[in-house]
Amino acid sequence: MLNFELLKTDPDSHARRATLTLNHGKVQTPIFMPVGTYGTVKGVMPRSLEEMGAQIILGNTFHLWMRPGLDVMQSFGGLHQFEKWDKPILTDSGGFQVWSLGAMRKISEEGVKFASPVNGDKLFLTPEVSMQIQTILNSDIVMQFDECTPYDTKGHITTEAEARVSMELSLRWAKRCQAEFTRLQNPNALFGIVQGGMYENLREESLAALVDMDFPGYAIGGVSVGEPKEEMLHIMGHTPHRLPANKPRYLMGVGTPEDLVQGVADGVDMFDCVMPTRNARNGTLFTRFGDLKMRNARHKSDPQPIDPSCTCHACAGTSGVSWNDGGREGFSRAYLHHLDRCGEMLGPMLTTIHNLHYYLNLMREIREALDAGTFTEFRARFKSDRARGV
Ligand code: PRF
Ligand code: ZN
């Protein structure tokens, strides 16, 4: 089941504030969903995710099919019990992950044939198999199996004719997903995915055909696939607000803090991205006043926390009182720099908590601004704060 209740719309942009109710609970939107590919948000315990205010997390059909496999998933009654997360879960269909295998795969009308990157077994992922796997995972939001149209292949930019072939295949797969999802009597919600590359007319055709199929929610796929930033912003400005106003809209795999704020203004309700978690492990940290490179030698003896205004466990310790408000329990930049240099596990655990807290808190501030009718002012302040520099 899925219920989407619009609470407020911003008069100056396409932004909306809503409550999304799923089988495992309610989600306040706009929302960022941390990525938990293998049934874990890398290095973060579920209780920390809850503490940070995560409301829904991602899982991946493709990876969980490879390992631990469906028999284990079935014996646990789904992904929630296996990973000990009892709030909503969204699973991606495998379309994008198979696409990322590059030369290792062969796409046909029926589905995608590929060799398992784990043990070399020959595998065949189809719209039906993706629905069967996601039904076993029992994710609250199931994504259709699609083909993510590449922006370019070895320097050759995808033409309109090529993007059309790919988009139309995804539409036929959407129909097959819907039929199989219904046949399986899956009690959750299936989202269609708009494709069409960088071509407005193809995006509009894809969107219209998916709206005809009447999905309970819609995603925008095929962006953030290596295209120039302007192209991505162009599609973000074009597609989301054309989707039905009474259904949730999810922009897949996006993006930076700036992209999230712009995406909300463009009418997007849900985002996911590996950026906060992956960047944390590489030492790039997000703060109110810009990004911080933890590996830089200038942090070697700095007693300040990552972000003195942050109340996360890394910056404020268990007190939750930020450095700026007199808290002194947080971990210093010097210590985090040291943990990174020594390859200590605690380093990426703390930086991941900070980055996720930053993303989740940013979305909370956006929701509060929408509730208060001050989103325009919020956007201006966000922009000038981030440009200030740390
Ligand atoms: N399709 C699917 N998953 C995705 C994408 C897509 O196009 C993207 C594109 N950024 C990320 N994840 N199924
Ligand atoms: Zn922090």
Coordinates of C-alpha atoms and ligand atoms in Angstrom, one line a residue:
M1 CA 0.0 0.0 0.0
L2 CA 0.9 3.6 -0.5
N3 CA -0.8 6.8 0.5
F4 CA 0.5 10.2 -0.4
E5 CA -0.9 13.3 1.3
L6 CA 0.1 16.7 0.0
L7 CA 0.4 19.1 3.0
K8 CA 1.7 22.3 1.3
T9 CA 2.9 23.6 -2.0
D10 CA 5.4 26.5 -2.4
P11 CA 3.9 29.4 -4.4
D12 CA 7.3 30.4 -5.7
S13 CA 8.6 27.0 -7.0
H14 CA 7.4 23.5 -7.7
A15 CA 8.3 22.4 -4.1
R16 CA 5.9 20.4 -2.1
R17 CA 5.6 19.1 1.5
A18 CA 3.9 15.7 1.9
T19 CA 3.4 12.6 4.1
L20 CA 4.0 9.3 2.4
T21 CA 2.5 6.3 4.2
L22 CA 4.0 2.9 3.4
N23 CA 3.6 -0.6 4.9
H24 CA 6.4 -0.1 7.3
G25 CA 5.5 3.4 8.4
K26 CA 5.3 7.1 7.4
V27 CA 7.8 9.2 5.6
Q28 CA 7.9 13.0 5.7
T29 CA 8.9 14.4 2.3
P30 CA 11.0 15.9 0.8
I31 CA 13.4 13.2 1.9
F32 CA 16.8 11.8 1.3
M33 CA 17.2 8.0 1.5
P34 CA 20.6 6.7 2.6
V35 CA 21.9 3.9 0.3
G36 CA 22.3 0.4 1.8
T37 CA 23.2 -1.7 -1.2
Y38 CA 24.2 -4.9 0.5
G39 CA 21.6 -4.7 3.3
T40 CA 23.8 -2.2 5.3
V41 CA 24.4 1.5 5.1
K42 CA 28.2 1.0 5.2
G43 CA 29.5 1.4 8.7
V44 CA 26.3 2.7 10.3
M45 CA 24.2 0.8 12.8
P46 CA 20.4 0.9 12.3
R47 CA 20.1 2.7 15.7
S48 CA 22.4 5.5 14.5
L49 CA 20.4 5.8 11.3
E50 CA 17.2 6.2 13.4
E51 CA 19.0 8.7 15.7
M52 CA 19.9 10.8 12.7
G53 CA 16.3 10.8 11.5
A54 CA 16.6 8.4 8.5
Q55 CA 13.0 7.5 7.6
I56 CA 13.6 5.1 4.7
I57 CA 16.7 3.4 3.3
L58 CA 17.6 1.8 0.0
G59 CA 18.6 -1.8 -0.8
N60 CA 19.6 -3.4 -4.1
T61 CA 17.9 -6.3 -5.9
F62 CA 21.0 -7.1 -7.9
H63 CA 23.5 -7.3 -5.0
L64 CA 21.2 -9.1 -2.6
W65 CA 20.3 -11.6 -5.3
M66 CA 24.0 -12.4 -5.7
R67 CA 24.7 -12.5 -2.0
P68 CA 23.3 -13.8 0.3
G69 CA 20.8 -15.1 -2.3
L70 CA 17.0 -15.6 -2.3
D71 CA 16.9 -18.7 -0.1
V72 CA 18.4 -16.8 2.8
M73 CA 16.2 -13.8 2.2
Q74 CA 13.1 -16.0 2.0
S75 CA 14.0 -17.7 5.3
F76 CA 14.2 -14.4 7.0
G77 CA 10.9 -13.3 5.6
G78 CA 12.5 -10.3 3.8
L79 CA 15.1 -7.7 4.1
H80 CA 13.7 -5.8 7.1
Q81 CA 14.2 -8.8 9.4
F82 CA 17.6 -9.7 7.9
E83 CA 19.1 -6.2 8.3
K84 CA 17.1 -5.3 11.4
W85 CA 15.6 -2.1 10.0
D86 CA 11.8 -2.0 10.7
K87 CA 11.1 1.3 8.9
P88 CA 10.4 1.6 5.2
I89 CA 12.8 0.2 2.5
L90 CA 13.0 1.0 -1.2
T91 CA 14.8 -1.4 -3.5
D92 CA 16.2 -0.6 -6.9
S93 CA 15.3 -3.1 -9.6
G94 CA 18.8 -4.1 -10.8
G95 CA 18.4 -2.2 -14.1
F96 CA 21.0 0.4 -13.2
Q97 CA 23.4 -2.1 -11.5
V98 CA 23.4 -4.5 -14.5
W99 CA 23.9 -1.4 -16.7
S100 CA 27.0 -0.5 -14.6
L101 CA 28.5 -3.9 -15.5
G102 CA 29.3 -2.5 -19.0
A103 CA 30.7 -5.0 -21.4
M104 CA 29.8 -7.9 -19.2
R105 CA 26.1 -7.9 -20.2
K106 CA 23.8 -8.6 -23.2
I107 CA 20.5 -6.8 -23.4
S108 CA 17.5 -8.3 -25.3
E109 CA 13.8 -7.8 -25.4
E110 CA 13.4 -10.5 -22.8
G111 CA 15.9 -9.1 -20.3
V112 CA 19.6 -8.9 -19.5
K113 CA 22.1 -11.8 -19.6
F114 CA 25.3 -11.5 -17.7
A115 CA 28.0 -13.4 -15.8
S116 CA 27.8 -13.1 -12.0
P117 CA 30.6 -10.7 -10.9
V118 CA 30.8 -12.9 -7.8
N119 CA 31.3 -16.4 -9.2
G120 CA 30.9 -16.2 -13.0
D121 CA 27.6 -18.0 -13.1
K122 CA 25.4 -17.2 -16.1
L123 CA 22.4 -15.1 -14.9
F124 CA 19.4 -13.7 -16.6
L125 CA 17.6 -10.8 -15.1
T126 CA 14.2 -10.0 -16.5
P127 CA 11.3 -7.7 -15.4
E128 CA 9.6 -10.8 -14.0
V129 CA 12.6 -12.0 -12.1
S130 CA 13.2 -8.5 -10.7
M131 CA 9.6 -8.4 -9.4
Q132 CA 10.0 -11.9 -7.9
I133 CA 13.2 -10.9 -6.1
Q134 CA 11.7 -7.6 -4.8
T135 CA 8.6 -9.5 -3.6
I136 CA 10.8 -11.8 -1.5
L137 CA 12.8 -8.8 -0.2
N138 CA 9.3 -7.3 0.8
S139 CA 10.5 -3.7 0.2
D140 CA 7.9 -1.0 0.7
I141 CA 8.8 0.6 -2.6
V142 CA 9.6 -1.7 -5.6
M143 CA 11.2 -0.1 -8.6
Q144 CA 10.4 -1.3 -12.2
F145 CA 13.2 -3.0 -14.1
D146 CA 14.4 -0.5 -16.7
E147 CA 17.3 0.2 -19.0
C148 CA 19.2 3.3 -17.8
T149 CA 20.0 5.1 -21.1
P150 CA 23.7 6.0 -21.1
Y151 CA 24.7 9.6 -21.8
D152 CA 27.5 8.4 -24.0
T153 CA 29.3 5.2 -24.9
K154 CA 33.0 5.6 -25.5
G155 CA 32.7 9.2 -26.3
H156 CA 29.7 8.7 -28.7
I157 CA 26.8 10.8 -27.2
T158 CA 23.5 8.8 -27.3
T159 CA 21.4 10.0 -30.2
E160 CA 17.7 10.7 -30.0
A161 CA 17.0 7.6 -32.1
E162 CA 19.1 5.4 -29.7
A163 CA 17.5 7.0 -26.7
R164 CA 14.1 6.3 -28.1
V165 CA 14.8 2.6 -28.6
S166 CA 16.0 2.4 -25.0
M167 CA 13.1 4.4 -23.6
E168 CA 10.5 2.3 -25.5
L169 CA 12.1 -0.9 -24.2
S170 CA 11.8 0.4 -20.6
L171 CA 8.1 1.1 -21.3
R172 CA 7.5 -2.4 -22.4
W173 CA 9.4 -3.7 -19.3
A174 CA 7.2 -1.4 -17.2
K175 CA 4.1 -3.1 -18.4
R176 CA 5.6 -6.6 -17.7
C177 CA 6.7 -5.5 -14.2
Q178 CA 3.2 -4.3 -13.5
A179 CA 1.6 -7.6 -14.7
E180 CA 4.1 -9.7 -12.6
F181 CA 3.8 -7.5 -9.5
T182 CA 0.0 -7.9 -9.7
R183 CA 0.2 -11.7 -10.3
L184 CA 2.5 -12.0 -7.3
Q185 CA 0.0 -10.1 -5.2
N186 CA 2.8 -8.0 -3.8
P187 CA 1.2 -5.8 -1.1
N188 CA 3.7 -3.0 -1.5
A189 CA 4.0 -0.2 -4.1
L190 CA 5.6 -0.3 -7.6
F191 CA 7.1 2.8 -9.1
G192 CA 7.5 3.4 -12.9
I193 CA 10.8 5.1 -14.1
V194 CA 10.8 7.9 -16.7
Q195 CA 13.6 7.5 -19.2
G196 CA 14.4 9.3 -22.5
G197 CA 18.0 10.5 -22.1
M198 CA 18.5 14.2 -22.5
Y199 CA 15.6 14.6 -25.0
E200 CA 12.6 16.5 -23.7
N201 CA 10.2 15.0 -26.2
L202 CA 11.2 11.5 -25.3
R203 CA 10.9 12.3 -21.6
E204 CA 7.4 13.6 -22.2
E205 CA 6.4 10.4 -24.2
S206 CA 7.8 8.2 -21.5
L207 CA 6.0 10.1 -18.8
A208 CA 2.7 10.1 -20.6
A209 CA 2.8 6.3 -21.2
L210 CA 3.8 5.6 -17.6
V211 CA 1.0 7.9 -16.3
D212 CA -1.5 5.9 -18.4
M213 CA -0.3 2.8 -16.6
D214 CA -1.3 4.5 -13.3
F215 CA 1.7 3.7 -11.0
P216 CA 1.3 4.8 -7.4
G217 CA 4.6 6.7 -7.7
Y218 CA 7.2 7.8 -10.4
A219 CA 10.9 8.0 -10.6
I220 CA 13.1 10.0 -13.0
G221 CA 16.0 7.8 -14.1
G222 CA 18.8 8.2 -16.6
V223 CA 20.2 11.4 -15.0
S224 CA 23.6 11.7 -13.2
V225 CA 25.1 9.2 -15.7
G226 CA 28.1 11.3 -16.8
E227 CA 26.3 14.2 -18.5
P228 CA 27.4 17.8 -18.1
K229 CA 25.8 19.5 -15.1
E230 CA 23.7 21.8 -17.2
E231 CA 22.0 18.8 -18.9
M232 CA 21.1 17.3 -15.6
L233 CA 19.7 20.6 -14.3
H234 CA 17.8 21.0 -17.6
I235 CA 16.0 17.6 -17.1
M236 CA 15.4 18.4 -13.5
G237 CA 13.7 21.6 -14.5
H238 CA 11.7 19.8 -17.2
T239 CA 10.4 16.5 -15.9
P240 CA 9.4 16.4 -12.2
H241 CA 6.6 19.0 -12.3
R242 CA 5.0 17.3 -15.3
L243 CA 4.3 14.2 -13.2
P244 CA 0.9 13.8 -11.5
A245 CA 0.8 16.2 -8.5
N246 CA -1.0 13.7 -6.3
K247 CA 1.8 11.0 -6.5
P248 CA 5.4 10.9 -5.1
R249 CA 8.3 11.8 -7.4
Y250 CA 11.7 10.2 -6.9
L251 CA 14.9 11.5 -8.6
M252 CA 17.3 8.5 -8.8
G253 CA 21.0 8.8 -7.8
V254 CA 21.1 12.6 -7.2
G255 CA 23.1 14.4 -5.9
T256 CA 25.1 17.2 -4.2
P257 CA 23.5 19.3 -1.5
E258 CA 22.9 22.0 -4.1
D259 CA 21.2 19.5 -6.4
L260 CA 18.9 18.4 -3.6
V261 CA 17.8 22.0 -2.9
Q262 CA 17.3 22.6 -6.6
G263 CA 15.5 19.3 -7.0
V264 CA 13.0 20.1 -4.3
A265 CA 12.3 23.5 -6.0
D266 CA 11.8 21.5 -9.2
G267 CA 9.1 19.4 -7.5
V268 CA 11.1 16.3 -6.4
D269 CA 10.0 14.5 -3.2
M270 CA 12.6 11.8 -2.8
F271 CA 16.3 11.5 -3.4
D272 CA 19.0 8.8 -3.0
C273 CA 22.7 9.1 -3.6
V274 CA 25.9 7.3 -2.5
M275 CA 27.6 10.7 -2.3
P276 CA 27.3 11.4 1.5
T277 CA 28.4 7.8 2.4
R278 CA 31.1 7.3 -0.3
N279 CA 32.6 10.8 0.1
A280 CA 32.8 10.2 3.9
R281 CA 35.0 7.2 3.3
N282 CA 37.2 9.2 0.9
G283 CA 37.5 12.1 3.4
T284 CA 35.2 14.7 1.7
L285 CA 32.9 16.1 4.3
F286 CA 29.8 18.3 3.8
T287 CA 29.3 21.3 6.0
R288 CA 27.0 24.3 6.2
F289 CA 29.8 26.5 4.9
G290 CA 31.1 24.3 2.1
D291 CA 33.0 21.0 1.7
L292 CA 36.0 20.0 3.8
K293 CA 38.8 17.7 2.7
M294 CA 39.7 15.8 5.8
R295 CA 43.0 14.5 4.4
N296 CA 44.4 18.0 4.0
A297 CA 47.5 18.4 6.3
R298 CA 46.1 21.7 7.7
H299 CA 43.7 19.6 9.9
K300 CA 46.6 17.8 11.6
S301 CA 46.2 19.6 14.9
D302 CA 42.9 21.4 14.6
P303 CA 40.8 21.0 17.8
Q304 CA 37.5 22.0 16.1
P305 CA 34.9 19.5 15.1
I306 CA 34.1 18.9 11.4
D307 CA 31.3 21.5 11.5
P308 CA 31.1 23.6 14.7
S309 CA 27.3 24.1 14.0
C310 CA 26.6 20.4 13.6
T311 CA 24.8 18.3 16.3
C312 CA 25.8 14.9 14.9
H313 CA 27.5 12.3 17.1
A314 CA 30.9 13.0 15.4
C315 CA 30.7 16.8 15.9
A316 CA 28.8 17.0 19.2
G317 CA 29.3 13.6 20.9
T318 CA 26.4 12.2 23.0
S319 CA 25.4 15.5 24.4
G320 CA 24.1 16.7 21.0
V321 CA 25.2 20.2 21.9
S322 CA 27.2 21.8 19.0
W323 CA 30.7 23.3 19.5
N324 CA 29.1 26.7 18.7
D325 CA 26.7 26.3 21.5
G326 CA 29.5 25.4 24.0
G327 CA 29.5 21.6 23.6
R328 CA 33.0 20.1 23.9
E329 CA 32.2 16.4 23.5
G330 CA 32.7 16.1 19.7
F331 CA 35.7 14.6 17.9
S332 CA 38.3 17.0 16.6
R333 CA 39.4 17.4 13.0
A334 CA 42.9 16.5 14.2
Y335 CA 41.6 13.1 15.6
L336 CA 39.6 12.3 12.4
H337 CA 42.6 13.2 10.3
H338 CA 44.7 10.9 12.4
L339 CA 42.2 8.0 12.2
D340 CA 42.2 8.4 8.4
R341 CA 46.0 8.3 8.2
C342 CA 46.1 5.2 10.3
G343 CA 43.3 3.5 8.3
E344 CA 41.3 3.0 11.5
M345 CA 37.7 1.8 11.2
L346 CA 36.3 4.5 13.5
G347 CA 37.3 7.2 11.0
P348 CA 34.9 6.3 8.2
M349 CA 32.2 5.4 10.8
L350 CA 32.3 8.9 12.2
T351 CA 32.6 10.7 8.9
T352 CA 29.7 8.7 7.5
I353 CA 27.5 9.7 10.4
H354 CA 28.4 13.3 9.9
N355 CA 27.7 13.4 6.2
L356 CA 24.4 11.5 6.5
H357 CA 23.4 13.8 9.4
Y358 CA 24.2 16.7 7.1
Y359 CA 22.0 15.4 4.3
L360 CA 19.2 14.3 6.6
N361 CA 19.3 17.6 8.5
L362 CA 19.3 19.6 5.2
M363 CA 16.1 17.8 4.2
R364 CA 14.6 18.5 7.6
E365 CA 15.4 22.2 7.3
I366 CA 13.8 22.2 3.8
R367 CA 10.7 20.6 5.2
E368 CA 10.6 23.2 8.1
A369 CA 11.0 26.0 5.6
L370 CA 8.2 24.6 3.4
D371 CA 6.0 24.3 6.5
A372 CA 6.7 27.9 7.5
G373 CA 6.4 29.2 4.0
T374 CA 10.0 30.5 3.9
F375 CA 11.5 28.2 1.3
T376 CA 12.6 31.1 -1.0
E377 CA 14.5 32.7 1.9
F378 CA 15.9 29.3 2.9
R379 CA 17.3 28.8 -0.6
A380 CA 19.1 32.2 -0.6
R381 CA 20.6 31.6 2.8
F382 CA 21.7 28.0 1.9
K383 CA 23.4 29.3 -1.2
S384 CA 25.3 32.1 0.5
D385 CA 26.3 29.9 3.5
R386 CA 27.7 27.1 1.2
A387 CA 29.6 29.7 -0.9
R388 CA 31.2 31.2 2.2
G389 CA 33.8 28.3 2.6
V390 CA 35.0 26.5 5.6
Ligands
PRF1 N1 17.4 3.4 -13.2 C1 17.4 2.6 -12.1 N2 18.2 2.9 -11.0 C2 18.9 4.0 -11.1 C3 18.9 4.9 -12.2 C4 18.1 4.6 -13.3 O1 18.1 5.2 -14.3 C5 19.9 5.9 -11.9 C6 20.2 7.0 -12.7 N3 20.9 8.0 -12.0 C7 20.3 5.7 -10.6 N4 19.8 4.5 -10.1 N5 16.7 1.5 -12.0
ZN2 ZN 28.7 16.5 12.3

